[in-house]
XYZ file of C-alpha atoms in Angstrom:
391
model
C 54.407 67.125 95.594
C 53.137 66.561 92.040
C 53.698 68.812 89.018
C 50.255 70.410 89.275
C 50.916 71.512 92.859
C 54.367 72.806 91.908
C 52.982 74.963 89.076
C 50.156 76.162 91.330
C 52.784 77.415 93.778
C 54.841 78.961 90.974
C 51.783 80.913 89.783
C 50.909 81.967 93.336
C 47.465 80.341 93.154
C 45.455 80.111 96.337
C 42.337 78.144 97.169
C 39.991 77.579 95.469
C 42.198 78.012 92.359
C 44.568 75.214 91.290
C 46.414 73.834 88.243
C 44.542 70.761 87.074
C 46.419 69.752 83.920
C 49.825 70.371 82.303
C 50.315 69.862 78.568
C 53.580 70.236 76.653
C 53.251 70.462 72.866
C 56.109 70.414 70.357
C 55.892 71.120 66.633
C 59.297 70.384 65.137
C 58.191 71.536 61.680
C 57.001 74.981 62.812
C 59.579 75.060 65.620
C 56.852 75.877 68.149
C 57.171 74.633 71.691
C 54.300 75.416 74.024
C 53.293 74.794 77.613
C 49.571 74.850 78.425
C 48.371 75.017 82.017
C 44.707 74.286 82.697
C 43.489 76.088 85.823
C 40.336 75.103 87.659
C 38.642 75.628 90.992
C 37.481 73.328 93.745
C 34.004 71.798 93.407
C 31.387 73.721 95.363
C 33.531 76.851 95.544
C 31.766 80.177 95.988
C 33.069 83.570 94.906
C 32.471 87.063 96.299
C 30.397 89.662 94.471
C 30.752 93.468 94.739
C 29.244 93.343 98.233
C 31.724 90.654 99.287
C 28.914 88.123 99.658
C 29.904 84.585 98.640
C 27.762 83.539 95.690
C 27.273 80.173 93.924
C 28.625 79.447 90.443
C 26.067 79.977 87.680
C 28.159 78.641 84.753
C 31.645 79.018 83.238
C 33.262 80.644 80.185
C 36.529 79.501 78.625
C 39.402 82.016 78.675
C 43.084 81.958 77.664
C 46.042 84.171 78.659
C 49.637 84.247 77.486
C 52.100 83.920 80.356
C 55.879 84.326 80.573
C 57.740 81.672 78.603
C 58.837 78.500 80.396
C 62.386 78.142 79.079
C 61.959 77.697 75.273
C 58.230 76.991 75.632
C 55.638 79.712 75.110
C 53.303 79.422 78.071
C 49.506 79.775 78.094
C 47.022 79.616 80.946
C 43.541 78.238 80.308
C 40.576 78.417 82.629
C 36.834 77.836 82.576
C 36.163 81.047 84.466
C 33.134 80.877 86.737
C 30.200 83.230 86.429
C 28.218 83.817 89.624
C 24.692 84.905 90.420
C 25.073 87.992 92.620
C 22.841 89.002 95.518
C 20.904 91.358 93.232
C 20.206 88.552 90.770
C 22.726 89.531 88.081
C 25.175 87.130 86.455
C 28.765 88.376 86.653
C 32.096 86.891 85.518
C 34.573 86.394 88.368
C 37.821 88.353 88.140
C 40.767 85.950 88.139
C 43.788 86.841 90.313
C 46.431 86.300 87.609
C 45.162 88.740 84.950
C 43.274 92.029 84.682
C 39.787 92.020 83.126
C 39.795 92.129 79.331
C 43.496 91.327 78.925
C 44.862 88.378 77.001
C 48.035 88.362 79.127
C 48.825 87.557 82.717
C 49.840 90.351 85.079
C 53.387 88.966 85.259
C 53.653 89.042 81.462
C 52.512 92.670 81.376
C 54.886 93.573 84.203
C 57.806 92.083 82.253
C 56.842 94.006 79.094
C 56.686 97.296 81.009
C 59.984 96.590 82.771
C 61.743 96.089 79.428
C 60.256 99.305 78.005
C 61.237 101.192 81.158
C 64.830 100.138 80.504
C 64.579 101.896 77.116
C 64.164 98.795 74.974
C 62.202 99.569 71.755
C 58.655 98.189 71.713
C 59.331 96.147 68.568
C 62.265 94.464 70.286
C 60.171 93.779 73.403
C 57.497 92.202 71.190
C 60.127 90.045 69.484
C 61.500 88.821 72.807
C 58.048 88.053 74.204
C 56.830 86.523 70.918
C 53.794 88.749 70.343
C 52.634 91.392 67.885
C 54.063 94.890 68.724
C 50.563 96.425 68.737
C 49.615 94.170 71.664
C 52.584 95.507 73.629
C 51.419 99.052 72.859
C 47.967 98.130 74.191
C 49.524 96.981 77.463
C 51.665 100.119 77.655
C 48.778 102.487 76.957
C 46.558 100.822 79.559
C 48.992 101.134 82.456
C 50.272 104.576 81.456
C 46.652 105.743 81.233
C 45.977 104.485 84.751
C 49.132 106.159 86.046
C 48.173 109.486 84.448
C 44.734 109.389 86.037
C 46.196 108.573 89.453
C 48.999 111.149 89.211
C 48.712 113.785 91.947
C 50.004 117.250 91.013
C 47.892 119.192 93.493
C 50.870 120.737 95.317
C 52.843 121.959 92.289
C 53.990 125.596 92.278
C 57.198 125.502 90.209
C 57.266 124.403 86.582
C 60.150 123.631 84.261
C 59.495 123.759 80.499
C 61.723 122.199 77.861
C 61.472 120.594 74.454
C 63.285 117.664 72.918
C 63.370 115.915 69.562
C 61.231 112.764 69.653
C 62.450 111.386 66.309
C 64.304 112.367 63.161
C 62.815 115.044 60.934
C 62.300 117.787 63.506
C 59.525 116.020 65.416
C 59.412 117.692 68.817
C 57.683 117.172 72.143
C 57.467 119.667 75.001
C 57.916 118.532 78.583
C 56.385 119.944 81.736
C 58.456 119.215 84.858
C 57.679 119.583 88.555
C 60.915 121.234 89.714
C 60.257 120.445 93.377
C 59.517 116.749 92.808
C 62.111 116.375 90.007
C 59.743 114.508 87.673
C 57.992 114.905 84.341
C 54.254 115.568 84.749
C 53.199 116.280 81.163
C 54.339 115.660 77.586
C 52.717 117.092 74.460
C 53.595 117.205 70.783
C 55.124 120.353 69.313
C 57.226 123.189 70.687
C 55.104 126.306 70.195
C 53.017 128.582 72.348
C 50.106 126.143 72.263
C 52.087 123.596 74.292
C 51.918 125.890 77.338
C 48.154 126.114 76.967
C 47.984 122.308 76.702
C 49.960 122.038 79.933
C 47.722 124.571 81.665
C 44.630 122.635 80.546
C 46.130 119.375 81.842
C 46.818 120.930 85.249
C 43.351 122.481 85.371
C 41.806 119.061 84.712
C 43.828 117.841 87.687
C 42.398 120.580 89.898
C 45.367 122.961 89.678
C 44.378 126.538 88.893
C 46.782 128.558 86.736
C 47.263 131.080 89.565
C 48.835 128.315 91.677
C 51.948 128.264 89.474
C 54.404 130.766 90.977
C 57.607 130.065 89.019
C 58.352 128.847 85.489
C 61.897 128.020 84.404
C 62.530 127.797 80.675
C 64.885 128.583 77.833
C 64.768 131.750 75.727
C 62.213 130.512 73.191
C 59.929 133.436 72.219
C 57.002 131.031 71.828
C 57.538 129.650 75.349
C 57.762 133.182 76.757
C 54.516 134.235 75.067
C 52.779 130.986 75.993
C 53.788 131.231 79.651
C 52.573 134.831 79.873
C 49.157 133.814 78.548
C 48.684 130.424 80.227
C 50.209 131.266 83.616
C 49.878 135.059 84.035
C 50.722 135.006 87.765
C 53.995 133.097 87.390
C 57.464 134.644 87.444
C 59.576 133.580 84.473
C 63.084 132.356 85.205
C 65.504 131.752 82.345
C 67.778 128.852 83.213
C 71.483 129.492 83.573
C 72.500 127.213 80.716
C 70.716 129.309 78.113
C 71.686 132.675 79.576
C 75.345 131.619 79.398
C 74.802 130.209 75.922
C 73.368 133.544 74.760
C 76.447 135.297 76.144
C 78.771 132.814 74.432
C 77.003 133.360 71.119
C 77.572 137.102 71.481
C 81.242 136.446 72.286
C 81.549 134.293 69.177
C 79.971 137.020 67.035
C 82.713 139.377 68.184
C 85.359 136.774 67.304
C 83.839 136.204 63.862
C 83.796 139.931 63.187
C 87.468 140.242 64.181
C 88.332 137.065 62.265
C 87.363 138.774 58.968
C 90.330 141.103 59.361
C 92.755 138.842 61.274
C 93.548 135.362 59.956
C 95.388 134.517 63.168
C 92.009 134.094 64.917
C 91.095 131.143 62.705
C 90.484 127.935 64.705
C 90.242 129.681 68.080
C 86.480 129.588 68.593
C 86.625 127.454 71.739
C 89.657 129.244 73.080
C 87.257 132.106 73.819
C 84.197 130.041 74.719
C 85.579 127.456 77.129
C 85.923 128.217 80.809
C 89.453 129.456 81.400
C 90.262 126.678 83.869
C 89.504 124.105 81.145
C 92.008 125.491 78.629
C 95.225 123.662 77.812
C 98.537 125.394 78.436
C 98.858 126.084 74.701
C 95.348 127.569 74.530
C 96.035 129.686 77.607
C 99.153 131.192 75.972
C 97.235 131.824 72.714
C 94.380 133.452 74.625
C 96.689 135.807 76.494
C 98.415 136.833 73.251
C 95.175 137.466 71.350
C 93.628 139.474 74.202
C 96.650 141.821 74.032
C 96.777 141.960 70.216
C 93.057 142.563 69.619
C 91.621 145.076 72.126
C 87.957 144.676 71.098
C 88.170 140.920 71.447
C 89.964 141.289 74.766
C 87.325 143.669 76.089
C 84.513 141.315 75.027
C 86.248 138.378 76.690
C 86.722 140.320 79.925
C 83.022 141.221 80.013
C 82.048 137.616 79.282
C 84.143 136.334 82.170
C 82.945 139.121 84.457
C 79.319 138.143 83.827
C 79.945 134.758 85.482
C 80.291 136.524 88.833
C 76.514 136.962 88.711
C 75.983 133.350 89.774
C 77.817 133.895 93.060
C 75.739 136.904 94.123
C 74.196 136.275 97.575
C 70.760 137.812 96.906
C 68.509 139.555 94.388
C 69.566 143.089 95.379
C 73.246 142.281 94.890
C 72.491 140.537 91.589
C 70.559 143.541 90.235
C 73.306 145.961 91.302
C 75.930 143.784 89.653
C 73.937 143.484 86.419
C 73.357 147.230 86.218
C 77.088 147.850 86.568
C 77.848 145.142 83.984
C 75.357 146.652 81.536
C 76.948 150.100 81.985
C 80.357 148.674 81.132
C 78.907 146.993 78.049
C 77.454 150.333 76.912
C 80.838 152.002 77.393
C 82.540 149.269 75.350
C 80.219 149.948 72.375
C 80.434 146.247 71.409
C 77.144 145.736 69.579
C 76.929 141.952 70.059
C 77.170 142.311 73.844
C 74.698 145.192 73.886
C 71.997 142.702 72.889
C 72.745 140.646 75.993
C 72.733 143.811 78.112
C 69.293 144.845 76.828
C 68.035 141.366 77.569
C 69.482 141.499 81.119
C 67.839 144.871 81.788
C 64.490 143.501 80.666
C 64.824 140.656 83.168
C 65.158 142.817 86.294
C 62.533 141.714 88.809
C 59.128 140.266 87.938
C 58.087 141.268 84.416
C 54.926 143.317 84.060
C 52.826 142.657 80.897
C 54.745 145.378 79.033
C 58.047 143.903 80.114
C 56.890 140.475 78.995
C 56.396 141.923 75.534
C 59.880 143.393 75.753
C 61.297 140.004 76.722
C 59.650 138.480 73.678
C 60.949 141.191 71.366
C 64.449 141.017 72.860
C 64.632 137.258 72.463
C 63.658 137.610 68.811
C 65.981 140.506 68.068
C 69.099 139.068 69.634
C 68.922 135.458 68.589
C 67.390 133.280 71.312
C 69.339 129.998 71.095
C 67.922 126.599 70.230
C 66.493 124.699 73.161
C 68.442 122.218 75.238
C 68.066 118.750 73.782
C 67.470 116.679 76.927
C 64.687 114.872 78.790
C 66.399 115.524 82.119
C 65.593 119.216 82.536
C 64.670 118.701 86.176
C 68.227 117.733 87.066
C 70.010 120.398 84.993
C 68.010 123.606 85.453
C 69.612 126.155 87.771
C 67.264 129.020 88.619
C 68.544 132.471 87.829
C 69.578 134.562 90.818
C 67.184 137.240 89.588
C 64.161 135.165 90.637
C 65.545 134.157 94.037
C-alpha cells in the first residue's frame, strides 16, 4: 500500500475519488510546515445530478480546503472539482464528500471546531489552536447553529421556563426560554425586559406553536417577566419557582433582623444564623439562635413563621396548599410584622390561576415588596421546582 492509498483511506475517500499527490512543504524562516493533498477522480468517471442520473464531466474548477493538522503540519486538500452537464442541459459543480458547499474547510475540521466550542473553549482560543482567523470560526459556528435552529422541533411544548443570565460584564443580559418537559433551552434573546417574552412568543409562532398552546410558565418574580407573560401567553398559568419564593421570604426575614439590629448590637454578624436551614447550622450557631429567639420576641416570631412556611412544599395537593397558606397568612397578620406581611399579600395574590386583575396585582405586589434579582444560571431546567399552587 502506497502513501496515496493510505491517505485516501484516512480521508474516507471512495471511488471515484482518490489522493493523487502528497506534498510536504517546510519554511524554516516563517516556521510554517504544511501538508498538501491533491485529490482527483478516476478517468471517465460520471457523477449524479439532482435526479440521480449519472452525467459526464463538462470541465473542472480548482478548489482548496483546510483540513485538520497532520502533527505539526497544517493540512490542505486540493481538488480540480468536476462540473457536469445535467439531464436538463445545465452545468453544475459536483458536491465533494469531504466538505459542504461554499466552505473553505473540511467537514472534519468544522466538527473539531464545534466540539471545542461545545466544551466551553473561547472562540479566539479555538482559532489559535486550529491556526485560523477567529471570524472564520464564527462563520462555521453560525452556519451549523442556524441549521440546528431551523430543524429544531418545538411543536409539542406546553410548559415554559423563563430565566435571565449575565452574558458578559457590564450588565449585559440574555433571557432564556426552556422546555421544562424536554429539559433543554429552545430560545435565547438579548435583554431581560417584557419584550423578551414577546420575542419568545414570536419565535414559537414561527415554529407553528400558537400562544394558546403554552399552559404553564415558570419564572422568577421579575415584574417585567410577569407583565410580558400575561401579554404574550394569556392562556398560561404562571408558576413562581421555589427558589425565588424562598428567597423573597428570606429577604423579609433579614429585614426584620436589620430592624432589630438597630437597637440590639448583639445581633451583629448573625445574618446567616437566621437565613440558613436549621439543620445546616453549627452547634455554636444553634445555641446562638436559641438564645436570640428567646431574647428578641419579634425576631423569634418572624423566624418561626419563616420555618413554618417551608411546610408548604410538603403539601400533598393544591387544596391542602391553599388551606395551609391561608392559615399562614392569618398568623402573619396577627404578628403585625410588616416585612412578612408583604410576603403574605404576595401569597394571597397567587392563589389559583390569576385572572387579568390578579395578574395586575401580582405585578404591583412584586414591585411593592422587592422582587429579588433573577437567578444567575443557564441551567434553569434542572433547578426549577414548580410551586405546589400550580399542581
